[in-house]
Amino acid sequence: LERLRGKLARSRSTFGQSLLGLLGAGDLDEDSWTDVEDTLLLADLGAATTAEIISKLREELKARGVRTADEARTVLRSVLVEALHPEMDRSVRALPHESKPAVVLVVGVNGTGKTTTTGKLARVLVADGRTVLLGAADTFRAAAAEQLTTWGSRVGAEVVRGKEGADPAAVAFDAVKRGTDTGVDAVLVDTAGRLHTKTGLMDELGKVKRVAEKQATIDEVLLVLDATTGQNGLTQAKVFAEVVDVTGIVLTKLDGTAKGGIVFQVQRQLGVPVKLVGLGEGADDLAPFEPGAFVDALLG
Ligand code: GDP
């Protein structure tokens, strides 16, 4: 929790602390509620989620006859945790099961942190004693395969890559086939994130998925979203979610942004849970997303 607090320092000071200050001051007048609203909007919670949280807060503060700052904090915590849908299943299905290997596609717009996330996830799995193969299916960005190869040697995972400009679907196919042949526990495929048109993306990414599926069941499609890109990033992410069946979100770059509130609206907008969060560029900067711990770090 200490580590998470440190990584979320900016969101904590602009969002968590402001809310605690406003709600802890006792009876709130309409001006104070406007300040609460502004705080939530500034942290990127979006209009709908903001309205919902405010109405819950008003209701709960009144119903419980809250007087002290401590009581207000308890109410704020429970309303925020509830807004993050703690009941959702956030497990990443990369565990070995009957039909080895588990296959994970990592999708999203270029620059959001796909390759880094793929590498970090490999690291988590290898540290847990699993064998991992990485597929470098982002063949459009010249450096992507190189970057993934570096991750591969760093964490101890074989990397299957194609020539620059090769068909991403062919690389995905080869990677899943190789992983099946060699009996690894998990194959993680880093895909290309060129978002020119929706049909272009559908052709490209849809093909990667279809072709990979010929070799093995795809267990997880992780959509990577950069927390610092706000509504624009969310709009682009939605296009990906329309093209492939996304099973989980990875919210990256939560370190150093004051816009941590985006996590409250992505699940609502995309209809899938945030499963992992990126908290830095380092190998150990990927964490499971836990609503309770996240809110505690924001308010801590
Ligand atoms: P891709 O194009 O989606 O594969 O993006 P990359 O994996 O190459 O990442 C783009 C940049 O974002 C790189 O400089 C990464 O080091 C950085 N990055 C990725 N994840 C995080 C994160 O969680 N926090 C921070 N601060 N930087 C990140």
Coordinates of C-alpha atoms and ligand atoms in Angstrom, one line a residue, residues 108-117 120 138 141 144 147 151 190-191 224 226 251-256 277-282 285, ligand 1:
G108 CA -4.6 -1.0 -27.8
V109 CA -3.5 2.2 -29.5
N110 CA 0.3 2.7 -30.2
G111 CA 2.1 4.4 -27.4
T112 CA -0.3 3.3 -24.6
G113 CA 2.3 0.9 -23.2
K114 CA 1.3 -2.4 -24.9
T115 CA 4.8 -3.8 -25.4
T116 CA 5.9 -2.7 -21.9
T117 CA 2.8 -4.3 -20.4
K120 CA 5.9 -6.8 -17.4
D138 CA 3.4 -5.4 -33.8
R141 CA 6.5 -0.3 -35.4
A144 CA 8.5 -3.0 -31.1
Q147 CA 11.8 -3.9 -27.5
W151 CA 12.0 -8.0 -22.4
D190 CA 1.8 -8.0 -28.5
T191 CA -0.3 -6.6 -31.3
V224 CA -4.2 -1.2 -22.8
D226 CA -3.0 5.2 -21.2
L251 CA -4.7 1.1 -17.2
T252 CA -1.1 2.4 -17.7
K253 CA 0.8 5.5 -16.6
L254 CA -1.2 6.0 -13.4
D255 CA 2.1 7.1 -11.9
G256 CA 2.7 10.8 -12.3
V277 CA -2.5 -1.1 -13.6
G278 CA 0.8 0.2 -14.9
L279 CA 2.6 2.3 -12.3
G280 CA 5.9 3.0 -14.0
E281 CA 8.3 2.0 -16.7
G282 CA 10.1 -0.6 -14.6
D285 CA 5.6 -1.7 -12.1
Ligands
GDP1 P1 3.2 0.6 -27.2 O1 3.5 1.4 -28.5 O2 1.8 0.6 -26.9 O3 3.8 -0.8 -27.3 O4 3.9 1.4 -26.0 P2 5.3 1.1 -25.3 O5 5.2 -0.2 -24.5 O6 6.4 1.2 -26.2 O7 5.3 2.3 -24.2 C1 5.3 3.6 -24.6 C2 6.0 4.4 -23.5 O8 5.3 4.4 -22.3 C3 7.4 3.8 -23.1 O9 8.3 4.9 -22.9 C4 7.1 3.1 -21.8 O10 8.2 3.0 -21.0 C5 6.1 4.0 -21.2 N1 5.2 3.3 -20.3 C6 4.5 2.2 -20.4 N2 3.8 1.8 -19.3 C7 4.0 2.8 -18.4 C8 3.6 3.1 -17.1 O11 2.8 2.4 -16.5 N3 4.0 4.2 -16.5 C9 4.9 5.1 -17.1 N4 5.3 6.2 -16.5 N5 5.4 4.9 -18.4 C10 4.9 3.8 -19.0

